[in-house]
mmCIF file of C-alpha atoms in Angstrom:
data_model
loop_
_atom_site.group_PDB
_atom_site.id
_atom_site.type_symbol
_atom_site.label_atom_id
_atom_site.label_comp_id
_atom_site.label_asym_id
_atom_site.label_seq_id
_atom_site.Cartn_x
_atom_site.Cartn_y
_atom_site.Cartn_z
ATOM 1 C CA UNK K 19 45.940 185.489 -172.549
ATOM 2 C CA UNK K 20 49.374 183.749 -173.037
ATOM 3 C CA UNK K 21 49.255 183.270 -169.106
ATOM 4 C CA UNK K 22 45.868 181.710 -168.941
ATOM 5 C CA UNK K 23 46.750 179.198 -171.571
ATOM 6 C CA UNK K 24 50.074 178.800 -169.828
ATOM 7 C CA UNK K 25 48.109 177.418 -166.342
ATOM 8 C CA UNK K 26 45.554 176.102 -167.785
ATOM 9 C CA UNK K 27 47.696 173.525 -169.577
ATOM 10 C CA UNK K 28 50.103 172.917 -166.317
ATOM 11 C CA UNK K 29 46.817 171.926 -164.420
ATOM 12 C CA UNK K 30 45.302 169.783 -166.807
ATOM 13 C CA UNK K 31 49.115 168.086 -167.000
ATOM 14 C CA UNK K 32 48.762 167.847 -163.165
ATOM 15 C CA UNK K 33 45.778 166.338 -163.678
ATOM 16 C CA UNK K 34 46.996 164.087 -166.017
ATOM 17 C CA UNK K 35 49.933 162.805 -163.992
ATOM 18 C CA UNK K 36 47.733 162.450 -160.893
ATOM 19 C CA UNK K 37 44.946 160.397 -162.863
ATOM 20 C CA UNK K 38 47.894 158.319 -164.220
ATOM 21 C CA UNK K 39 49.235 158.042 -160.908
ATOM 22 C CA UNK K 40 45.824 157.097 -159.269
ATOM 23 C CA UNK K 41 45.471 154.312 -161.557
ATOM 24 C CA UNK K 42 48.342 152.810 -161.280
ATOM 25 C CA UNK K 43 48.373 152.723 -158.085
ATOM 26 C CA UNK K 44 45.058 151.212 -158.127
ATOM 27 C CA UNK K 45 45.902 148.736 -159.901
ATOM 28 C CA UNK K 46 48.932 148.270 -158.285
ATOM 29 C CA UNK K 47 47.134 147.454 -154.828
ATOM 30 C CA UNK K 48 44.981 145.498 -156.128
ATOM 31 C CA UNK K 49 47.525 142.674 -157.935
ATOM 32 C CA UNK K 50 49.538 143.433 -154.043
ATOM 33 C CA UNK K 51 46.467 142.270 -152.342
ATOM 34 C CA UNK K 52 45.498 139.259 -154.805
ATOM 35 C CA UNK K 53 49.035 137.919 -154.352
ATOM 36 C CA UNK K 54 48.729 138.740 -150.292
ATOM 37 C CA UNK K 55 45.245 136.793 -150.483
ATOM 38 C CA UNK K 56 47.462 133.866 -152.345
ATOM 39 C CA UNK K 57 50.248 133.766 -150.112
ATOM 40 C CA UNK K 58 48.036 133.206 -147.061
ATOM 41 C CA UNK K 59 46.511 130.407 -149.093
ATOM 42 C CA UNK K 60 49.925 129.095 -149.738
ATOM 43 C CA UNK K 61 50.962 129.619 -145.976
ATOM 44 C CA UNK K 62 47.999 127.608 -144.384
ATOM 45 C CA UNK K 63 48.277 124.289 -146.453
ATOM 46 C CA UNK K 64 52.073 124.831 -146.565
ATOM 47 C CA UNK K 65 53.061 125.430 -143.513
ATOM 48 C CA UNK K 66 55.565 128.622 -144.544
ATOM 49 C CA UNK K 67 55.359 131.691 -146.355
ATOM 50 C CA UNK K 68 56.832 130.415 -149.393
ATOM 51 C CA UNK K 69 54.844 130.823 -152.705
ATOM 52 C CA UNK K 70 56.379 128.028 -153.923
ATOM 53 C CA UNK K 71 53.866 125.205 -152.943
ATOM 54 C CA UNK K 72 49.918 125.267 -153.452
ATOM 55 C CA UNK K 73 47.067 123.300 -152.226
ATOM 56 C CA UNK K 74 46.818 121.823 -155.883
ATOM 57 C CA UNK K 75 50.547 120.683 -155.385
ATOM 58 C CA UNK K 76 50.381 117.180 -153.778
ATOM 59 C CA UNK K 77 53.451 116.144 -154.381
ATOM 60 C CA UNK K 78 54.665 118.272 -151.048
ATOM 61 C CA UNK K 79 51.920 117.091 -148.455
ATOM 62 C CA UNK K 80 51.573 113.652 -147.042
ATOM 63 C CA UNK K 81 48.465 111.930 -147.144
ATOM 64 C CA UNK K 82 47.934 109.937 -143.325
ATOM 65 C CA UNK K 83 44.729 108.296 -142.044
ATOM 66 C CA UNK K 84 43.342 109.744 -138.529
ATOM 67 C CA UNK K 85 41.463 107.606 -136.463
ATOM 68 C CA UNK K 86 39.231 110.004 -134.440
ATOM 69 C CA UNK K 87 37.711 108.015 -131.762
ATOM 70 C CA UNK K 88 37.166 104.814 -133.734
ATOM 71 C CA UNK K 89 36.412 106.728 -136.982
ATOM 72 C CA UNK K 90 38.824 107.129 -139.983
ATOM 73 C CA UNK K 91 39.467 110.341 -141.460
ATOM 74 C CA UNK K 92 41.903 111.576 -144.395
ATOM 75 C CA UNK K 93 43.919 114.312 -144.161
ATOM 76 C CA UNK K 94 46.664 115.768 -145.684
ATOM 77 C CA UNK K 95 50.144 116.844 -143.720
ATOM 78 C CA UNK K 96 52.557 119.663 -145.199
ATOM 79 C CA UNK K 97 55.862 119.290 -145.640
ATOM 80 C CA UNK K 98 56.738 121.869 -142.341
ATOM 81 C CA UNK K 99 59.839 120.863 -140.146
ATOM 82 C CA UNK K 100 57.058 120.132 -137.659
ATOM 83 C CA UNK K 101 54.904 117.418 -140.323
ATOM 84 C CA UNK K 102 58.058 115.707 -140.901
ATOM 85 C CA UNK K 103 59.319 115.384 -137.769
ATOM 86 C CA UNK K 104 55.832 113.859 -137.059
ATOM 87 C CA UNK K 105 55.303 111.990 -140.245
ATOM 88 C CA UNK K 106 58.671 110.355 -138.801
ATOM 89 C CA UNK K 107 57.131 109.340 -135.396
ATOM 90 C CA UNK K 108 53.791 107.594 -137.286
ATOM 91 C CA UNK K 109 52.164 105.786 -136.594
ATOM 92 C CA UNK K 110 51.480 107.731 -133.036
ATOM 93 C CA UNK K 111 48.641 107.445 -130.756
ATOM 94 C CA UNK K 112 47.529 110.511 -128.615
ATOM 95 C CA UNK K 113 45.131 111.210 -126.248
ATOM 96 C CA UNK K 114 42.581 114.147 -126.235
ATOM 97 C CA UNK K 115 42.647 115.568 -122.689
ATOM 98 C CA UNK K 116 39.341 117.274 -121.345
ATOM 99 C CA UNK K 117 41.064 120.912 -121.233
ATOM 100 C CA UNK K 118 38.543 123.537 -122.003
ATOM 101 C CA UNK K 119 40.417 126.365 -123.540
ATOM 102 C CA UNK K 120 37.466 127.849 -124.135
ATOM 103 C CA UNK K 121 38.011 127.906 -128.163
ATOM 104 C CA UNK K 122 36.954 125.493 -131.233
ATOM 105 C CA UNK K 123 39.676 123.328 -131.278
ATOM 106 C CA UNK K 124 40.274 119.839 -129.309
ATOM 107 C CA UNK K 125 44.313 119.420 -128.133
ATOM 108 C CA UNK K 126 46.201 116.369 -127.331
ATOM 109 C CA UNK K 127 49.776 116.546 -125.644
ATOM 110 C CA UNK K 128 52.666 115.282 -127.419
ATOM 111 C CA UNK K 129 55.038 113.587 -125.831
ATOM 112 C CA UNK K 130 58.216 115.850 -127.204
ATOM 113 C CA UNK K 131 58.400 119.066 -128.912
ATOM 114 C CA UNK K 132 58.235 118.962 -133.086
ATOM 115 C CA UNK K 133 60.750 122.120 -134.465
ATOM 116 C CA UNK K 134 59.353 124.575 -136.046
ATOM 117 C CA UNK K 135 62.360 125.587 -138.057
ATOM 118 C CA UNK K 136 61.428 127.872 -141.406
ATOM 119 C CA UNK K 137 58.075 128.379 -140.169
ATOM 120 C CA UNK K 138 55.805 131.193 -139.172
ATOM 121 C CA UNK K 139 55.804 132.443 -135.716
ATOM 122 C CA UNK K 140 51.997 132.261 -135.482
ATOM 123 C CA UNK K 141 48.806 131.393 -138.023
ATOM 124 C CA UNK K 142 45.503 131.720 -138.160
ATOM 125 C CA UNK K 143 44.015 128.141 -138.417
ATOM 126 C CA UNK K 144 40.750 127.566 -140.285
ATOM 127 C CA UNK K 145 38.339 124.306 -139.173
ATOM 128 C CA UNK K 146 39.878 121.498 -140.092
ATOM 129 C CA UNK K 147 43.163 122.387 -139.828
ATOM 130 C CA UNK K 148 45.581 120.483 -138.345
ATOM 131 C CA UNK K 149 48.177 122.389 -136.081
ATOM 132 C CA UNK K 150 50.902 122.169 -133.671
ATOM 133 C CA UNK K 151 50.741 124.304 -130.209
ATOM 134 C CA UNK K 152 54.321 125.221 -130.005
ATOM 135 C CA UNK K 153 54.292 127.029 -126.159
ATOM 136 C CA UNK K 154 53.195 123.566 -124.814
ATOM 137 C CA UNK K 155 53.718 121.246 -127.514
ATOM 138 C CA UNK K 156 50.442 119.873 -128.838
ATOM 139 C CA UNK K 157 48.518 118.487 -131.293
ATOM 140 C CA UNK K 158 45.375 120.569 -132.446
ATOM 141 C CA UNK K 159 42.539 119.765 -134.147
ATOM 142 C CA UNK K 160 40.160 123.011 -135.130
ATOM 143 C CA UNK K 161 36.367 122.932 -135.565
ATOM 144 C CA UNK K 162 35.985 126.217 -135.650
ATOM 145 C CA UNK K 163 37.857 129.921 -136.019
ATOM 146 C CA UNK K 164 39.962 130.506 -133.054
ATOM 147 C CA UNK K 165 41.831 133.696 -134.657
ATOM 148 C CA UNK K 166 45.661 134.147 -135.483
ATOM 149 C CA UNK K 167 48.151 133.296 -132.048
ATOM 150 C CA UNK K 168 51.745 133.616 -132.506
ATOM 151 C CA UNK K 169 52.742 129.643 -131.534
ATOM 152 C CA UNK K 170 50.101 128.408 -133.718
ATOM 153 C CA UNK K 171 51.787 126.116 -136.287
ATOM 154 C CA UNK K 172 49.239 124.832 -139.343
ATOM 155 C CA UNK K 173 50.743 121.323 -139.819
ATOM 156 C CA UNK K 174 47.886 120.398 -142.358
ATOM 157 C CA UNK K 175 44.504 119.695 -143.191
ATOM 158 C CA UNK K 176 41.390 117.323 -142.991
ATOM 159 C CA UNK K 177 40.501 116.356 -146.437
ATOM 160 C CA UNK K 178 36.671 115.767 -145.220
ATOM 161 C CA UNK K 179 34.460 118.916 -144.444
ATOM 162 C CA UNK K 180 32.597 117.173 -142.144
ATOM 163 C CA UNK K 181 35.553 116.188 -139.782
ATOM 164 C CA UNK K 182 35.093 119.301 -137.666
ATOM 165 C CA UNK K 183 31.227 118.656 -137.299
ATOM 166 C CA UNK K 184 32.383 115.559 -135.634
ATOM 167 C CA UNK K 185 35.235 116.829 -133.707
ATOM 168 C CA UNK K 186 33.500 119.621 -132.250
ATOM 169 C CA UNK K 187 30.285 116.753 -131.249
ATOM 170 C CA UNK K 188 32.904 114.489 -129.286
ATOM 171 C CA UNK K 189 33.382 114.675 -125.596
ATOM 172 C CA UNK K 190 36.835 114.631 -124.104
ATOM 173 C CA UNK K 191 38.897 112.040 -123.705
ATOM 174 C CA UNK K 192 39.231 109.997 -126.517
ATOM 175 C CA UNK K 193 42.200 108.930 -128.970
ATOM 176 C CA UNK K 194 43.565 110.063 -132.095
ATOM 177 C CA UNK K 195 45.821 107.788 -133.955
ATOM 178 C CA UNK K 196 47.475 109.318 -137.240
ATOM 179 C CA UNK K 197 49.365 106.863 -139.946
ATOM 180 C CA UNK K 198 50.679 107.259 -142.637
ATOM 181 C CA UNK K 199 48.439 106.336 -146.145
#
């Protein structure tokens, strides 16, 4: 009888532990993926994988006008090695080649490479992102998902939803002309 008792109380203190274990775990994973889901927030407006700055933060991004084939558009640059390098160079004119990478994005050469210094190797850019094409340096403008590349810099972002509708409905060439607000 003494022996019964005996395992029957070490299994339900296994059980115990392992219930106390599953749950916090669980809710361990859980807080790890909410503050994985915010970091790749903070990464795409940022630029870096610093939790430090935040979409809601404007005092580290740099509002600039872009003039999309004759038509005005605000947008907001990070505060990336490669923004300020190019926030330095504004106002600057580019022109939209008719390269057909085959994805949803629009790319203009620049005429030097922007550093990347402190940035991710790669990103996955959303539409309306603004990014930098480090392999071949470039301007990009995204109207659509193109996936994570490593070389993929997110410099910043449109601040109208509709300025992917209307660069995905422009043919190539035109100009893009970014200054500074």
């Amino acid at each position: 009888m003494k022996k019964t008792r005996a395992i029957i109380y070490l299994i339900v203190v296994i059980l115990l532990l392992l219930a106390v274990f599953y749950f916090i775990s669980g809710s361990h994973s859980t807080r790890n993926s909410k503050s994985a889901a915010q970091n790749q927030r903070t990464k795409k407006i940022t630029g870096n994988s610093s939790s430090k700055g935040s979409r809601r933060n404007q005092t580290s991004l740099t509002a600039v006008s872009i003039n999309i084939d004759g038509r005005d558009f605000s947008a907001h640059l990070n505060n990336s090695s490669a923004s300020r390098q190019l926030i330095a160079m504004l106002p600057y004119t580019v022109r939209v080649q008719g390269l057909n990478s085959g994805l949803e994005e629009h790319t203009a050469d620049l005429q030097k490479p922007l550093s990347t210094s402190g940035m991710p190797a790669g990103a996955k850019p959303h539409p309306n992102d603004i990014g930098y094409w480090s392999p071949q340096p470039r301007i990009v403008l995204y109207w659509g998902d193109v996936g994570f590349y490593d070389g993929i810099h997110i410099l910043g972002s449109f601040d109208n939803a509709n300025a992917k509708n209307y660069i995905h409905s422009l043919k190539r060439p035109y100009k893009i002309t970014i200054t500074r607000k």
